[in-house]
Short mmCIF file of C-alpha atoms and ligand atoms in Angstrom, two decimals:
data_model
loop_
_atom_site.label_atom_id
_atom_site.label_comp_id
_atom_site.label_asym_id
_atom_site.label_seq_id
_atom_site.Cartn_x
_atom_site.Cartn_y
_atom_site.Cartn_z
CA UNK A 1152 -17.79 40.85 20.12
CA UNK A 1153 -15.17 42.14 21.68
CA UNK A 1154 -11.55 41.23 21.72
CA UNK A 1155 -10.04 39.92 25.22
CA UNK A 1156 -6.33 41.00 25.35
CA UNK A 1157 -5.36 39.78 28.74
CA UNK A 1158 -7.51 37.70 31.36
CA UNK A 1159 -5.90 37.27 34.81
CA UNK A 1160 -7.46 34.56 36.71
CA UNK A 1161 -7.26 34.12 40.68
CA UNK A 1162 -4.40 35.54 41.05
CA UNK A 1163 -2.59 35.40 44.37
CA UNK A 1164 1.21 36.38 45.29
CA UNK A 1165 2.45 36.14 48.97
CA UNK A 1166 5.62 37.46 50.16
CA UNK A 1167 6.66 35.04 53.24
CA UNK A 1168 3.38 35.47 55.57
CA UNK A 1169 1.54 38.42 53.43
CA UNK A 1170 -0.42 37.92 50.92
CA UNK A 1171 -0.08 40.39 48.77
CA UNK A 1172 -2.97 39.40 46.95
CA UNK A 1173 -5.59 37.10 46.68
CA UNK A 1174 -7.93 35.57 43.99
CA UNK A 1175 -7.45 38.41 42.02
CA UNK A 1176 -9.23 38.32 38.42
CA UNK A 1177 -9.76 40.75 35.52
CA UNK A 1178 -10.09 41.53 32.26
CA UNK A 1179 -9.13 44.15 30.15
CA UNK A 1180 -10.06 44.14 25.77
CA UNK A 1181 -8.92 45.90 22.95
CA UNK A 1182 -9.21 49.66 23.10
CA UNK A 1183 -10.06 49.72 26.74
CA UNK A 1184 -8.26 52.28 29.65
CA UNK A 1185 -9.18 50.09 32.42
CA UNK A 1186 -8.32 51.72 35.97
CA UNK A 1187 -6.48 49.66 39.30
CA UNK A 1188 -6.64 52.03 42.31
CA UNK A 1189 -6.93 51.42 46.02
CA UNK A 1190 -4.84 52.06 48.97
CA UNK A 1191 -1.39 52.26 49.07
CA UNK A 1192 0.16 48.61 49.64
CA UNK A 1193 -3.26 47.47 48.35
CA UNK A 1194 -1.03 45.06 45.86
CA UNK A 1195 -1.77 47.50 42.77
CA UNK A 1196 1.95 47.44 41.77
CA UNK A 1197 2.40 44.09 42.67
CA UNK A 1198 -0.49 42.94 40.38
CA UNK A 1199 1.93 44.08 37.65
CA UNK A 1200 5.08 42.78 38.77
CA UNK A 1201 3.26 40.08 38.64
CA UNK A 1202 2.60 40.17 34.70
CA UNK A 1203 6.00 40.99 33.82
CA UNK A 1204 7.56 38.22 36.20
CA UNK A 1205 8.98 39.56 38.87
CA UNK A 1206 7.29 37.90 41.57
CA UNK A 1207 5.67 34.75 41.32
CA UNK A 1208 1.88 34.35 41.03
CA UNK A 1209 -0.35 31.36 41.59
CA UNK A 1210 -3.65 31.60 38.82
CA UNK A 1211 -3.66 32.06 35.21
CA UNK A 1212 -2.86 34.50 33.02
CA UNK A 1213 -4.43 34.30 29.10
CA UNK A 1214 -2.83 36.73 26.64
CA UNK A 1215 -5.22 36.91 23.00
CA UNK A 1216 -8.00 34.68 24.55
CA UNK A 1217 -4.68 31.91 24.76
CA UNK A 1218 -3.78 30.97 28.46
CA UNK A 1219 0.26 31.03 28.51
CA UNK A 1220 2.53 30.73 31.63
CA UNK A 1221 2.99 33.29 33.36
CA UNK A 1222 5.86 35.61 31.33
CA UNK A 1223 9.47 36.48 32.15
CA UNK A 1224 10.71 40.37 32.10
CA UNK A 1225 12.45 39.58 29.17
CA UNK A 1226 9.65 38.14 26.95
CA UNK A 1227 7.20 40.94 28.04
CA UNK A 1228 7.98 43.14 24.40
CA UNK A 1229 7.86 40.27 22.37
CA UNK A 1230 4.37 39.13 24.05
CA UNK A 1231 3.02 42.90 22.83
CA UNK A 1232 3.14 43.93 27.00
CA UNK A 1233 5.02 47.33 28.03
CA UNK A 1234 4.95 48.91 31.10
CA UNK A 1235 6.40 52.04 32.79
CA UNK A 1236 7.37 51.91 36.74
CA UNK A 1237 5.94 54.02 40.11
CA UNK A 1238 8.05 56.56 40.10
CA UNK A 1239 10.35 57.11 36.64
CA UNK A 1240 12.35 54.03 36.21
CA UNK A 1241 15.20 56.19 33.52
CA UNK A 1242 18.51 55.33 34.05
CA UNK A 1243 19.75 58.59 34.43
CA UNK A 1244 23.82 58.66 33.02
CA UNK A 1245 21.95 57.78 29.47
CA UNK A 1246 21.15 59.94 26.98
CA UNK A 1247 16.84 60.06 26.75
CA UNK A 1248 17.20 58.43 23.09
CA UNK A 1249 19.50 55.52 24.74
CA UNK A 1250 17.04 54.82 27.12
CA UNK A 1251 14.20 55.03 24.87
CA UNK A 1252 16.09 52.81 22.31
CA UNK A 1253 16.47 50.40 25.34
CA UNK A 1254 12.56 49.97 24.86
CA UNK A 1255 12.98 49.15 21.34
CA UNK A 1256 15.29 46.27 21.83
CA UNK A 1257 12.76 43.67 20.44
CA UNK A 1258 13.28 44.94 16.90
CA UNK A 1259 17.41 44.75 17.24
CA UNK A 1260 18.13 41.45 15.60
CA UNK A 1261 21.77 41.22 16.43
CA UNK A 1262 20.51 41.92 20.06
CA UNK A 1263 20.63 45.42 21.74
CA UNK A 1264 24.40 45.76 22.87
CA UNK A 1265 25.42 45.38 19.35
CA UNK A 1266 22.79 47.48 17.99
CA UNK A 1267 23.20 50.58 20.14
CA UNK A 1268 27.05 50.09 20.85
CA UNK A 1269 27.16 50.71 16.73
CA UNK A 1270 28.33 47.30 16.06
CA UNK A 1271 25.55 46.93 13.53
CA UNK A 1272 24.84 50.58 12.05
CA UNK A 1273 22.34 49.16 9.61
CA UNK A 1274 19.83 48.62 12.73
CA UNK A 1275 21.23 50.90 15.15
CA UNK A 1276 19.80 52.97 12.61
CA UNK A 1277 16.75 51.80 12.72
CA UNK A 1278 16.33 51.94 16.49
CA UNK A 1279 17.10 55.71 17.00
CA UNK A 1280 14.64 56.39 13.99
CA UNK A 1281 11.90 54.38 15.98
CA UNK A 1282 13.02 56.10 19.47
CA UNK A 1283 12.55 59.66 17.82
CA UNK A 1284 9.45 58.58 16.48
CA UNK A 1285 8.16 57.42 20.77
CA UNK A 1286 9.62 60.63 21.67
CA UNK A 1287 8.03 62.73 18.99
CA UNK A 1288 4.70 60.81 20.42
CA UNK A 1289 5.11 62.48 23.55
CA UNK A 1290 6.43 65.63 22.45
CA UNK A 1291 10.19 64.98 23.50
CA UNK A 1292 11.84 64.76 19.95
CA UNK A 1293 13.55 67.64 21.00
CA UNK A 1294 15.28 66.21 23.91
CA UNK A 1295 16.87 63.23 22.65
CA UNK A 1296 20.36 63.73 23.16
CA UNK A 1297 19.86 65.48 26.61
CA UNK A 1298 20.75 63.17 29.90
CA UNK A 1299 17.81 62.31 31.74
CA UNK A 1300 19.21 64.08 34.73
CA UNK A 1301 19.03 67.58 33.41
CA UNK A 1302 15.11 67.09 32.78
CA UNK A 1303 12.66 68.72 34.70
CA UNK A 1304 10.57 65.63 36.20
CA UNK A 1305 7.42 65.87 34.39
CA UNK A 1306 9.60 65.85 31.15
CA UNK A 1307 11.19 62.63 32.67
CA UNK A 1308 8.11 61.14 33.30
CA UNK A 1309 6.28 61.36 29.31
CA UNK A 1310 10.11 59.75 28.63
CA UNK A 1311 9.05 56.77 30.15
CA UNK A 1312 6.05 56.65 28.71
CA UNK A 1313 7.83 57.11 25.20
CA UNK A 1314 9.89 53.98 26.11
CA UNK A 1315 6.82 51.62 26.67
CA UNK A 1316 5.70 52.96 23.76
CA UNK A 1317 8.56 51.92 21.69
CA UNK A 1318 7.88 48.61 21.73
CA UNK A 1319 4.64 49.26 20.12
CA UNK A 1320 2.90 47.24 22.63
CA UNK A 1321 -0.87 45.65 22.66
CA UNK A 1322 -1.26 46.16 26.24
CA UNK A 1323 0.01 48.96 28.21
CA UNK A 1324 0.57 49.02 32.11
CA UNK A 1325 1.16 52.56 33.70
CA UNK A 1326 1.92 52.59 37.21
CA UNK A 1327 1.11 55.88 38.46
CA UNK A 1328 1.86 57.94 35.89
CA UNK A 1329 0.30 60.97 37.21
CA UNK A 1330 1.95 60.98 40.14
CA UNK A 1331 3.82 64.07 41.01
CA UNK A 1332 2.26 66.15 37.92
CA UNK A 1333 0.59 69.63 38.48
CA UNK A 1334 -2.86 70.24 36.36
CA UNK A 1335 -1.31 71.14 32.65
CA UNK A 1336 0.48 67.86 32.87
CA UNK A 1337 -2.04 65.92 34.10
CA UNK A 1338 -4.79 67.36 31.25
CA UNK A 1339 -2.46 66.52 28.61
CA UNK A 1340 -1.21 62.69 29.75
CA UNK A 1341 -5.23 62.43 29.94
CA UNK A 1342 -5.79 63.09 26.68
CA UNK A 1343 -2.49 61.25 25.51
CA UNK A 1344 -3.74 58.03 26.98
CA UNK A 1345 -7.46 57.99 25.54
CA UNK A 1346 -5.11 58.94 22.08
CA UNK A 1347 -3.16 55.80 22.62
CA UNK A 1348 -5.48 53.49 24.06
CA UNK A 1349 -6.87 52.54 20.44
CA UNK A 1350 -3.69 51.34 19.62
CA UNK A 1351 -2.64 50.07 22.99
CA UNK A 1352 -5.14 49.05 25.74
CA UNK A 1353 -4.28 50.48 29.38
CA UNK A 1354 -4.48 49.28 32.49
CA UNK A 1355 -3.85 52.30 34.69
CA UNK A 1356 -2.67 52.52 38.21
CA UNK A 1357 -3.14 55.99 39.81
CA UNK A 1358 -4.71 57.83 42.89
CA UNK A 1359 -5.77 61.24 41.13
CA UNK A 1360 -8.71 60.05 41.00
CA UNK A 1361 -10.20 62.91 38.33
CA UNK A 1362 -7.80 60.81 35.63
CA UNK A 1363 -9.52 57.76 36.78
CA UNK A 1364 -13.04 59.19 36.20
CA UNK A 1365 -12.53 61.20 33.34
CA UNK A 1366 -10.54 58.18 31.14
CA UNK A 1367 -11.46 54.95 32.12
CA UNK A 1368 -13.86 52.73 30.68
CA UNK A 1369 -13.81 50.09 33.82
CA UNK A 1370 -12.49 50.47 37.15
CA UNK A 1371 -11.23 47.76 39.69
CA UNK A 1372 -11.06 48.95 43.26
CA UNK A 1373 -8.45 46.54 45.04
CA UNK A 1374 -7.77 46.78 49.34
CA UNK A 1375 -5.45 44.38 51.49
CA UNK A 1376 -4.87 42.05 48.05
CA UNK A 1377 -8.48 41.77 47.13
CA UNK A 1378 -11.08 43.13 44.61
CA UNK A 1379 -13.76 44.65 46.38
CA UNK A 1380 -15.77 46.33 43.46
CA UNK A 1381 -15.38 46.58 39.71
CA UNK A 1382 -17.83 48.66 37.05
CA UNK A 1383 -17.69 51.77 35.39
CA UNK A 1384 -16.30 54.76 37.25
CA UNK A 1385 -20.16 55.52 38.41
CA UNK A 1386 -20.58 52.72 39.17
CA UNK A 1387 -17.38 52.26 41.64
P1 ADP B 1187 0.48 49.32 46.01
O1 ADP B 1187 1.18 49.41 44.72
O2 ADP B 1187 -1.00 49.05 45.91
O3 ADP B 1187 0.74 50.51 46.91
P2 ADP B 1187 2.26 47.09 46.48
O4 ADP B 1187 1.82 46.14 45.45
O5 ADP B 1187 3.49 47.86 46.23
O6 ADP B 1187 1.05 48.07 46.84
O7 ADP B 1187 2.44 46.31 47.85
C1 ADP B 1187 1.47 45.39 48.35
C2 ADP B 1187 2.01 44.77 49.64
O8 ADP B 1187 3.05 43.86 49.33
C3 ADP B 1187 2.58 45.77 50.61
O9 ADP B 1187 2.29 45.34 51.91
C4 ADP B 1187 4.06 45.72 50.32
O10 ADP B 1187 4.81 46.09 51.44
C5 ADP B 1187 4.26 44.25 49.96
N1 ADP B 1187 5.35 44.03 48.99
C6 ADP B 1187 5.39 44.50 47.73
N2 ADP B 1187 6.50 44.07 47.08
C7 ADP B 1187 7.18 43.29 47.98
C8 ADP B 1187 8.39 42.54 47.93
N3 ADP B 1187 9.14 42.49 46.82
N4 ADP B 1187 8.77 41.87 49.05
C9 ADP B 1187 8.02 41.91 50.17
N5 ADP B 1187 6.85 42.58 50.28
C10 ADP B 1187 6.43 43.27 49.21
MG1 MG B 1188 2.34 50.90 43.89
#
């Protein structure tokens, strides 16, 4: 049998007189890479803004086989959800372990100002020791105290992977991540994702369409809002 981590059911989200999307529904189980592609403005990135509750969806959304309401941005980590943005997403001023401890903020029980300001050593401690580990993940231990801004942009972009990771999520959305990689980087973030997805499902936005192909399991193909085929990459 196997295990159903999130369920989306008729999903729709206008913005005033466009719909965004429509009736949307899929699945995606444990240890799946499950791929989203289609046009640009097809609703692909909207179809997670919709799961972490930025916009606001009509349908249903089950997390664990359980149907919940739909989630706010700030119960996403806590819900076992991460995702990483179109584009990079890093707030650039930080150091890359400050914004990769921002990721971790679900394990800082005095909440996240007072952990990383150093109000509360004991698990500020704790925090950077669980950033290095996401960044050692992605091969980026060694950049932790850099800025994000000195970073050559395919550096910047496995950072942001490291800080969905840090949450140690279930369920893993990655919007685009290829985008703006040359070959080397894309063959390794292939490879990373099959690594991960037996820890973390993905559901995988992305128009290099050799990553879609070569890692996913199941592939929804969506165009003005809508699904218009699902099925294995041969089959799609
Ligand atoms: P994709 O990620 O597939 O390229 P998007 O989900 O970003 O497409 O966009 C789908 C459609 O919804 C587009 O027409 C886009 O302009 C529109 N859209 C997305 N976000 C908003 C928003 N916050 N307000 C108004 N329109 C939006
Ligand atoms: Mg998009």
């Amino acid at each position: 049998m196997t295990s159903q981590l999130l369920a989306l059911d008729e999903v729709s989200v206008s913005f005033g007189g466009l719909a965004a999307l429509k009736d949307v529904s899929l699945k995606l189980n444990a240890g799946e890479i499950v791929g989203l592609i289609g046009p640009n403005g097809a609703g692909k990135s909207t179809l997670f803004n919709a799961i972490s509750g930025l916009v606001n969806p009509t349908g249903e959304i089950s997390l664990f086989d359980h149907k919940i309401s739909w989630p706010k941005p700030h119960e996403l980590a806590q819900l076992g959800i991460s995702r990483t943005l179109q584009g990079v997403g890093l707030f650039n001023d930080l150091s890359v372990l400050e914004n990769v401890m921002i990721g971790a903020s679900k394990f800082a029980k005095g909440g996240l100002i007072s952990a990383t300001l150093g109000f509360d050593k004991g698990h500020e401690a704790e925090l950077k020791e669980r950033a290095l580990n996401a960044l050692a993940w992605v091969d980026c231990r060694h950049y932790a105290d850099r800025e994000v801004e000195s970073l050559p942009y395919p550096i910047t972009k496995r950072i942001a992977i490291a800080r969905a990771l840090v949450s140690e999520p279930k369920i893993l959305l990655l919007d685009e991540p290829a985008g703006g990689l040359g070959s080397e980087d894309i063959a390794w973030l292939n490879q990373f994702i099959k690594d991960i997805s037996r820890k973390s499902a993905v559901l995988i936005v992305e128009h290099h369409m050799d990553v879609v192909m070569s890692i996913c399991n199941r592939i929804y193909v969506l165009n003005f809002g809508e699904v218009i085929a699902s099925g294995t990459p041969q089959e799609v």
